[in-house]
XYZ file of C-alpha atoms in Angstrom:
600
model
C 14.337 -16.517 -0.215
C 12.571 -15.482 2.995
C 14.722 -13.622 5.550
C 12.895 -12.696 8.744
C 15.790 -11.128 10.624
C 15.681 -7.912 12.668
C 15.056 -4.852 10.462
C 18.285 -3.307 11.724
C 20.086 -5.881 9.542
C 17.550 -6.887 6.875
C 18.688 -4.751 3.950
C 22.374 -5.480 4.551
C 21.732 -9.228 4.697
C 19.595 -9.132 1.555
C 22.325 -7.141 -0.230
C 24.851 -9.832 0.684
C 22.501 -12.390 -0.873
C 21.308 -10.485 -3.976
C 24.014 -7.868 -4.620
C 23.351 -6.240 -7.996
C 19.815 -7.550 -8.428
C 17.077 -4.917 -8.520
C 15.462 -4.248 -5.151
C 13.499 -1.086 -5.972
C 12.235 0.803 -9.000
C 10.824 4.312 -9.193
C 9.643 6.562 -12.008
C 11.937 9.487 -12.770
C 9.422 12.114 -13.865
C 12.033 14.298 -15.560
C 13.324 11.496 -17.777
C 9.995 9.632 -17.767
C 11.633 6.238 -17.159
C 11.592 3.680 -14.362
C 14.984 3.635 -12.653
C 16.272 0.577 -10.785
C 17.995 0.513 -7.393
C 20.050 -2.597 -6.664
C 20.114 -4.310 -3.287
C 23.739 -3.229 -2.929
C 22.827 0.413 -3.604
C 19.824 0.139 -1.274
C 22.088 -1.123 1.535
C 24.663 1.597 0.864
C 22.009 4.337 1.118
C 20.646 2.804 4.326
C 24.164 2.774 5.851
C 24.738 6.396 4.865
C 21.443 7.428 6.494
C 22.400 5.554 9.693
C 25.769 7.319 9.911
C 24.271 10.747 9.161
C 21.573 10.292 11.813
C 24.236 9.466 14.378
C 26.236 12.516 13.272
C 23.159 14.709 13.867
C 22.838 13.293 17.366
C 19.831 10.997 16.975
C 19.623 8.847 20.112
C 18.499 5.264 20.724
C 14.674 5.050 20.405
C 14.434 8.712 19.411
C 11.521 9.522 17.105
C 12.207 10.677 13.528
C 9.370 11.785 11.205
C 9.007 10.994 7.490
C 6.535 13.372 5.829
C 6.418 12.298 2.194
C 4.606 10.435 -0.524
C 6.099 7.064 -1.452
C 9.736 7.401 -2.488
C 12.824 5.168 -2.243
C 14.144 7.705 0.253
C 11.322 6.778 2.658
C 12.700 3.254 2.833
C 16.294 4.476 3.154
C 15.287 6.547 6.194
C 13.165 3.765 7.715
C 15.878 1.138 7.598
C 18.645 3.627 8.297
C 16.828 4.573 11.492
C 16.237 0.927 12.442
C 19.986 0.343 12.054
C 20.681 2.753 14.921
C 17.609 1.702 16.962
C 15.707 4.921 16.198
C 11.925 5.065 15.629
C 10.293 6.353 12.444
C 6.913 8.086 12.381
C 5.365 8.426 8.926
C 2.967 11.312 8.241
C 0.420 11.205 5.431
C 1.643 13.417 2.598
C -1.660 15.337 2.732
C -1.548 16.039 6.491
C -2.626 19.518 7.517
C -0.554 22.065 9.436
C -2.541 21.403 12.618
C -2.127 17.624 12.330
C 1.614 17.883 11.700
C 2.114 20.252 14.638
C 0.189 17.914 16.941
C 2.212 14.818 15.967
C 5.532 16.678 16.089
C 4.827 17.852 19.630
C 3.236 14.657 20.886
C 6.288 12.600 19.885
C 8.809 15.393 20.630
C 10.282 15.131 17.140
C 13.552 16.948 16.451
C 14.171 15.646 12.921
C 11.710 15.450 10.041
C 12.274 14.315 6.449
C 9.984 15.861 3.805
C 9.246 14.744 0.270
C 8.253 17.598 -2.011
C 7.185 21.250 -1.986
C 3.759 20.645 -0.412
C 5.200 18.821 2.592
C 8.025 21.340 2.967
C 5.591 24.276 2.944
C 3.400 22.542 5.524
C 6.221 21.804 7.965
C 7.601 25.341 7.603
C 4.152 26.729 8.417
C 3.893 24.375 11.400
C 7.456 24.996 12.619
C 6.645 27.877 15.031
C 4.332 25.460 16.905
C 6.846 22.547 16.912
C 8.763 22.957 20.149
C 11.457 20.326 19.596
C 12.114 20.757 15.834
C 15.794 21.138 14.960
C 16.280 19.907 11.383
C 14.242 19.446 8.190
C 15.820 17.183 5.562
C 14.398 17.585 2.042
C 14.247 14.669 -0.428
C 13.419 16.626 -3.602
C 16.226 18.912 -4.823
C 13.727 21.135 -6.665
C 12.016 22.247 -3.436
C 12.322 26.020 -2.991
C 13.254 26.977 0.553
C 11.882 30.123 2.211
C 14.304 32.895 3.134
C 13.891 32.657 6.894
C 14.361 28.876 6.966
C 16.929 28.016 9.676
C 16.130 24.324 9.868
C 16.482 22.648 6.485
C 19.070 20.910 4.339
C 18.781 18.758 1.228
C 19.200 15.000 1.476
C 22.508 15.019 -0.433
C 23.995 17.394 2.141
C 22.584 15.319 4.993
C 24.191 12.128 3.638
C 27.666 13.710 3.700
C 27.504 14.173 7.497
C 28.401 10.598 8.417
C 31.992 9.350 8.642
C 33.920 6.261 9.765
C 33.671 7.548 13.320
C 29.866 7.263 13.151
C 30.182 3.839 11.475
C 31.543 2.381 14.703
C 28.543 3.702 16.638
C 26.179 2.317 13.971
C 27.755 -1.134 14.323
C 27.480 -1.029 18.092
C 23.807 -0.042 18.018
C 22.984 -2.605 15.344
C 24.540 -5.337 17.488
C 22.402 -4.213 20.442
C 19.128 -4.085 18.450
C 16.249 -5.829 20.222
C 12.909 -7.123 19.010
C 11.404 -5.234 21.940
C 12.567 -1.904 20.457
C 9.930 0.387 19.025
C 10.075 0.453 15.226
C 7.282 2.919 14.399
C 4.580 5.082 15.865
C 1.620 5.338 13.476
C -0.921 8.044 14.272
C -4.613 7.242 13.813
C -7.636 9.503 14.170
C -9.853 9.410 17.233
C -13.580 10.101 17.412
C -12.903 13.367 19.220
C -10.326 14.391 16.646
C -7.271 13.764 18.839
C -4.855 11.364 17.162
C -3.367 8.414 19.003
C 0.125 7.128 18.256
C 0.036 3.345 17.857
C 3.336 1.757 18.950
C 4.663 -0.925 16.587
C 7.638 -2.918 17.853
C 10.116 -5.008 15.898
C 8.687 -8.075 17.644
C 5.232 -7.271 16.233
C 6.633 -7.087 12.700
C 8.680 -10.257 13.233
C 5.560 -12.156 14.339
C 3.519 -10.770 11.433
C 6.170 -11.840 8.918
C 6.351 -15.305 10.481
C 2.587 -15.779 10.235
C 2.332 -14.585 6.626
C 5.250 -16.735 5.523
C 3.245 -19.831 6.512
C 0.280 -19.124 4.256
C 1.368 -16.869 1.375
C 3.264 -18.002 -1.700
C 5.492 -15.162 -2.834
C 9.173 -15.320 -3.793
C 12.047 -13.267 -5.154
C 10.722 -13.476 -8.734
C 7.681 -11.388 -7.836
C 7.257 -7.748 -8.866
C 5.313 -5.592 -6.409
C 3.635 -2.277 -7.216
C 3.289 0.038 -4.198
C 0.673 2.763 -4.439
C -0.957 2.927 -1.011
C 1.061 5.307 1.195
C 3.740 3.766 3.414
C 2.004 5.646 6.238
C -0.817 3.099 5.926
C 0.019 0.054 8.067
C -1.315 -2.237 5.320
C 1.161 -1.023 2.679
C 3.969 -0.685 5.203
C 3.585 -4.240 6.501
C 3.078 -5.689 3.015
C 6.168 -3.903 1.644
C 8.328 -5.092 4.523
C 7.024 -8.611 3.967
C 7.989 -8.449 0.296
C 11.449 -7.144 1.175
C 11.971 -10.186 3.412
C 11.235 -12.346 0.363
C 13.630 -10.417 -1.886
C 10.886 -9.161 -4.220
C 11.282 -6.111 -6.453
C 9.280 -3.133 -5.179
C 8.093 -0.614 -7.795
C 7.134 2.604 -6.010
C 4.266 4.584 -7.519
C 4.848 8.200 -6.490
C 1.543 9.751 -7.590
C -1.697 7.872 -6.854
C -3.348 9.118 -10.052
C -0.672 7.319 -12.092
C -1.320 3.852 -10.667
C -3.071 2.381 -13.720
C -0.352 3.709 -16.003
C 2.251 2.242 -13.643
C 0.548 -1.154 -13.724
C 0.779 -1.257 -17.508
C 4.455 -0.291 -17.363
C 5.803 -2.537 -14.589
C 3.351 -5.490 -14.910
C 3.140 -6.368 -11.200
C 2.508 -9.898 -10.005
C 1.422 -8.713 -6.548
C -0.028 -5.518 -5.095
C -1.819 -4.562 -1.905
C -4.818 -2.331 -2.409
C -8.073 -1.028 -1.003
C -11.418 -2.088 -2.532
C -11.852 1.325 -4.143
C -8.975 0.542 -6.512
C -10.655 -2.625 -7.800
C -13.982 -0.769 -8.031
C -12.329 1.656 -10.454
C -10.779 -1.180 -12.458
C -14.148 -2.932 -12.665
C -15.890 0.260 -13.772
C -13.220 0.910 -16.399
C -13.732 -2.577 -17.856
C -17.521 -2.088 -17.930
C -17.104 1.311 -19.587
C -14.824 -0.218 -22.214
C -17.356 -2.991 -22.827
C -20.091 -0.407 -23.380
C -17.985 1.308 -26.049
C -17.378 -1.982 -27.876
C -19.543 -3.570 -30.552
C -22.514 -5.702 -29.557
C -20.705 -9.012 -30.025
C -17.569 -7.983 -28.119
C -19.611 -6.411 -25.336
C -21.701 -9.566 -24.931
C -18.554 -11.726 -24.839
C -16.885 -9.574 -22.158
C -19.973 -9.469 -19.927
C -20.642 -13.180 -20.289
C -16.995 -14.012 -19.609
C -17.134 -12.023 -16.364
C -20.363 -13.770 -15.344
C -19.279 -17.308 -16.234
C -15.788 -17.039 -14.744
C -17.170 -15.261 -11.658
C -19.755 -17.997 -11.109
C -17.079 -20.649 -11.616
C -14.877 -19.091 -8.942
C -17.643 -18.442 -6.394
C -19.429 -21.796 -6.589
C -16.625 -24.211 -7.460
C -13.046 -22.922 -7.328
C -13.508 -21.039 -4.026
C -15.134 -24.157 -2.529
C -12.554 -26.542 -4.024
C -15.315 -28.381 -5.868
C -15.404 -29.824 -9.372
C -17.619 -27.915 -11.827
C -19.863 -29.541 -14.477
C -18.069 -30.341 -17.743
C -20.068 -27.804 -19.737
C -19.126 -24.997 -17.357
C -15.477 -26.082 -17.334
C -15.440 -25.960 -21.127
C -17.069 -22.527 -21.286
C -14.698 -21.149 -18.671
C -11.704 -22.654 -20.519
C -12.843 -20.912 -23.713
C -13.161 -17.525 -22.000
C -9.836 -18.003 -20.198
C -8.200 -18.387 -23.587
C -10.171 -15.921 -25.714
C -11.310 -13.060 -23.448
C -9.745 -13.005 -19.971
C -6.131 -12.551 -21.207
C -7.266 -9.408 -23.054
C -8.807 -8.041 -19.844
C -5.653 -8.754 -17.879
C -3.464 -7.173 -20.536
C -5.631 -4.051 -20.486
C -5.271 -3.894 -16.697
C -1.511 -4.532 -16.891
C -1.367 -7.833 -15.001
C -0.386 -10.801 -17.131
C 1.074 -12.909 -14.297
C -0.717 -12.975 -10.945
C 0.524 -14.276 -7.606
C -1.576 -12.606 -4.905
C -3.381 -9.284 -4.480
C -4.172 -8.614 -0.791
C -7.133 -6.275 -0.384
C -8.335 -4.725 2.866
C -9.198 -1.415 4.501
C -12.936 -1.496 3.722
C -15.697 -3.871 2.660
C -15.368 -5.482 -0.783
C -18.623 -5.630 -2.734
C -19.606 -9.097 -4.065
C -19.675 -7.779 -7.655
C -16.112 -6.504 -7.431
C -14.790 -9.618 -5.674
C -16.377 -11.854 -8.328
C -14.972 -9.696 -11.138
C -11.389 -9.745 -9.870
C -11.473 -13.516 -9.465
C -13.171 -13.852 -12.855
C -10.165 -12.076 -14.355
C -7.962 -14.768 -12.821
C -6.416 -12.419 -10.274
C -5.934 -13.939 -6.840
C -7.474 -11.177 -4.739
C -7.020 -11.987 -1.051
C -9.599 -10.242 1.163
C -8.473 -9.499 4.688
C -9.067 -7.527 7.863
C -6.803 -5.791 10.324
C -5.952 -2.616 12.169
C -2.922 -0.485 12.840
C -2.986 -1.858 16.384
C -2.627 -5.443 15.080
C 0.232 -4.795 12.598
C -2.361 -5.007 9.808
C -3.552 -8.586 9.227
C -5.844 -10.265 11.715
C -7.349 -12.454 9.009
C -7.316 -12.996 5.256
C -8.364 -15.528 2.637
C -6.122 -18.590 2.628
C -5.433 -19.819 -0.874
C -5.800 -23.538 -0.110
C -8.858 -23.183 2.128
C -12.506 -22.534 1.205
C -13.353 -18.864 0.607
C -16.868 -17.532 1.188
C -18.227 -14.358 -0.351
C -18.550 -11.662 2.292
C -16.043 -13.109 4.734
C -12.880 -11.278 5.741
C -10.777 -14.403 5.695
C -9.354 -16.887 8.164
C -7.482 -15.924 11.299
C -3.731 -15.563 10.847
C -1.331 -18.147 12.286
C -0.163 -16.955 15.702
C -3.236 -14.735 16.171
C -6.192 -15.475 18.454
C -9.699 -14.111 17.846
C -12.774 -14.382 20.025
C -16.162 -12.705 19.972
C -16.896 -10.630 23.073
C -19.789 -8.531 24.377
C -21.901 -6.790 21.711
C -20.369 -9.304 19.259
C -17.111 -7.331 19.356
C -14.097 -8.887 17.630
C -11.285 -9.278 20.181
C -7.713 -10.050 19.111
C -4.690 -11.373 21.005
C -1.178 -12.277 19.904
C 2.380 -11.092 19.346
C 1.226 -8.733 16.568
C -0.943 -6.666 18.963
C 0.405 -3.253 20.036
C 1.631 -2.728 23.614
C -0.368 0.508 23.554
C -0.708 4.117 22.449
C 2.324 6.373 22.807
C 2.128 8.418 26.015
C -1.575 7.620 26.442
C -1.955 4.989 29.201
C -5.631 5.804 29.790
C -6.489 5.344 26.109
C -4.498 2.111 26.076
C -6.400 0.760 29.085
C -9.715 1.344 27.291
C -8.878 -1.098 24.490
C -6.218 -3.463 25.861
C -7.084 -5.876 28.668
C -4.428 -7.040 31.182
C -4.490 -10.548 29.667
C -3.672 -9.175 26.208
C -7.074 -9.105 24.486
C -7.440 -6.048 22.218
C -10.875 -4.534 21.614
C -11.177 -3.769 17.888
C -14.407 -1.786 18.116
C -15.770 -3.897 15.235
C -18.655 -6.372 15.587
C -18.607 -9.715 13.815
C -18.807 -13.483 14.058
C -16.906 -16.654 13.179
C -18.424 -19.347 10.945
C -16.742 -22.474 9.601
C -13.322 -21.010 10.386
C -13.963 -17.723 8.559
C -14.371 -14.305 10.145
C -17.184 -11.918 9.200
C -17.578 -8.265 10.179
C -21.085 -6.861 10.587
C -20.663 -3.283 11.771
C -18.475 -0.754 13.546
C -19.066 -0.356 17.241
C -16.685 2.547 17.490
C -17.732 5.849 15.979
C -14.854 5.967 13.554
C -15.407 5.696 9.818
C -13.156 4.362 7.091
C -13.634 5.485 3.488
C -13.439 2.991 0.625
C -9.925 4.355 0.094
C -8.930 3.083 3.545
C -8.647 6.482 5.269
C -9.971 6.870 8.811
C -12.479 9.667 9.381
C -13.571 10.969 12.797
C -17.164 12.184 12.115
C -17.756 13.900 15.461
C -14.675 16.047 15.001
C -15.798 17.185 11.510
C -19.386 17.746 12.662
C -18.086 19.801 15.574
C -16.242 22.076 13.175
C -19.302 22.546 10.949
C -21.742 23.361 13.752
C -19.506 26.177 14.961
C -20.883 28.203 12.043
C -23.802 30.471 12.880
C -25.790 29.241 9.900
C -25.494 25.526 10.771
C -27.666 23.970 13.495
C -26.956 20.265 12.950
C -24.619 18.242 10.756
C -24.295 14.526 10.096
C -21.214 13.265 8.269
C -21.300 10.314 5.880
C -18.020 8.533 5.042
C -17.993 4.879 6.105
C -17.264 2.659 3.069
C -17.792 5.693 0.823
C -15.187 7.168 -1.520
C -15.323 10.656 0.020
C -16.880 12.583 2.902
C -20.335 14.131 2.510
C -22.749 15.725 4.973
C -26.399 16.350 5.732
C -26.806 19.942 6.946
C -29.673 21.329 9.037
C -29.367 25.123 8.861
C -30.509 27.799 11.281
C -33.612 28.521 9.235
C -34.260 32.021 10.558
C -30.768 33.235 9.619
C -30.912 31.457 6.262
C -34.257 33.111 5.452
C -32.850 36.526 6.375
C -29.841 35.960 4.114
C -32.033 34.907 1.196
C -34.257 37.981 1.530
C -31.210 40.290 1.752
C -29.993 38.771 -1.516
C -33.374 39.289 -3.151
C -34.002 35.560 -3.503
C -37.564 34.306 -3.807
C -38.916 31.212 -2.060
C -42.296 30.052 -0.769
C -41.206 27.198 1.508
C -38.223 25.805 3.384
C -37.891 23.166 0.662
C -37.439 25.880 -1.963
C -35.114 27.862 0.319
C -32.807 24.870 0.812
C -32.613 24.216 -2.919
C -31.580 27.752 -3.930
C -28.154 27.667 -5.579
C -26.925 31.004 -4.088
C -27.803 29.674 -0.607
C -25.875 26.470 -1.318
C -22.871 28.467 -2.564
C -22.894 30.698 0.523
C -22.861 27.712 2.857
C -20.223 25.962 0.739
C -17.849 28.932 1.110
C -18.355 28.910 4.883
C -17.773 25.141 5.088
C -14.578 25.491 3.034
C -13.290 28.021 5.568
C -14.242 25.827 8.535
C -12.431 22.758 7.226
C -9.282 24.341 5.788
C -7.084 22.799 8.507
C -8.376 19.287 7.787
C -6.494 16.833 5.604
C -7.823 16.560 2.057
C -9.445 13.167 2.655
C -11.258 14.453 5.776
C -12.906 17.398 4.029
C -16.589 17.422 3.073
C -16.849 17.250 -0.714
C -20.655 17.377 -1.075
C -23.554 18.282 1.200
C -27.340 18.536 1.164
C -29.318 21.197 3.053
C -32.335 19.642 4.755
C -35.701 21.444 5.096
C -36.457 19.908 8.517
C -34.278 19.218 11.582
C -33.378 15.853 13.108
C -35.668 15.310 16.079
C -36.713 13.013 18.914
C -40.165 12.675 17.357
C -38.760 11.162 14.161
C -36.481 8.852 16.134
C -33.382 10.555 14.686
C -32.067 11.811 18.043
C -31.869 10.480 21.606
C -33.374 12.123 24.678
C -30.077 13.936 25.119
C -30.230 15.105 21.477
C -27.451 12.837 20.268
C -27.812 11.816 16.637
C -28.840 8.220 15.916
C -26.729 7.747 12.832
C -28.265 4.510 11.636
C -31.778 5.995 11.735
C -30.670 9.148 9.905
C -28.905 7.083 7.244
C -32.056 5.001 6.738
C -34.372 8.019 6.551
C -32.163 9.889 4.098
C -30.788 6.933 2.118
C -31.963 8.283 -1.250
C -30.472 11.730 -0.622
C -27.191 10.205 0.569
C -26.961 7.906 -2.459
C -27.650 10.876 -4.758
C -24.582 12.685 -3.374
C -22.407 9.769 -4.549
C -23.859 9.435 -8.047
């Protein structure tokens, strides 16, 4: 049953409806079992968090940080904070010391909740730079605290702080909760490296839930697997949506365990980035290659036939020829169920996918397997979904879906996608100038993405803004990374590659004179720049220097592979402007083979 009330009351109202039914599940790694949390227990933990926050002195609309991988405790803190009209700010679990210190100071955070040892160690290292920090609350009891730690307590101790006295204050604040209250501030990367805190209000979430409820078919019998971080607006919005429907959320703690988790919990729904389905597709192809000739041929033909059926007939709501219907029916009975069982999805409702472009091969495969992948598009600033595939409307390969109910889209100058509606942010936290750059007085938000509308479907063609997103859905600011690399005395130019790729790589133009001197000092022989740039000891030397330069970057921002180029980018080759700025598209075209080789 859908319940789109204010988040200050959502969990309590759902507990009154569902009581002992399972709301959440999580894997206990010590006992190696999935443990259930009932709606009643969920609500009780949320109430205890609300009272304890009041006892610590958290004020109305004060910012509270959650620095953790996905855990039930993240949701307890979120909804406990909403209950007293506080604001939660999630940090990525892999955030660096510098990133954490910046966000803590920008939002003047006094209270931060941390998940495990890695997050605890990071916040302790950042603490001397965090001017407002007063308390660290630790989720994991096994975390070892440092001797000089004056800030921290474990969650169990925190939960004992609240009393009946605080309960009265909680009730008063809950009664005063407004849809205009801030719910979250989500920090996103900027092209210069400075993060911007996107304000998300309760009204934005309320509008997003209302729009999705009109076009999605999910109910309280659905089982949801969460594996994208709650810090990601896509997973956060999707999870909240599922909670309003009374679904069961199964929280995958460690990303590397997601396929194992799928086979254990058998989800009917799951939000994901395209990279996840790319891995599933590759795993199926690898398994087919290991099979006998007959089985391999059956699997590959089943994927082709069922993919063709979806693309040309089912997606267009057309009737297929009888022969194709019969062949598809055979594969749906004999082969496809085996694929779905191997993946861990026997019953499928909907699988929203966004965060990067979905390749046609992968989209066809997922639909061929009978899984209702729903391709969409959105931003943190738009509470995730701007558009997505509507189940009962035509779906075209390559589109990013149809515009959400309650959302307006128009195409502006340079074919930029502009968005307006109740789901659009009021702005960036404490950054009015940055807000004015993207948000017009009449409410139109500039996405920085170019695209077009055709037959009611939205298509994206390119990114206007110089901000990349990996195939895992992480934002990368290339100029910031390049700036770090070119600080090194051995590096003259650097061009980062990351957009729609699974990790960050770079093309490096060295300072040839210094590199030649180093090679000669090491007794290395070479007869040309080409040979110099291919020497393994030279590559290792630069790799060590790059590792040092990027040690304060988050894991997903760090360069994983690079190629040393024997000639610089220049105006003559069309790779730079008159002011020596890199023309990325030209560089990517000129070095396409080298770039592709780094991702083999």
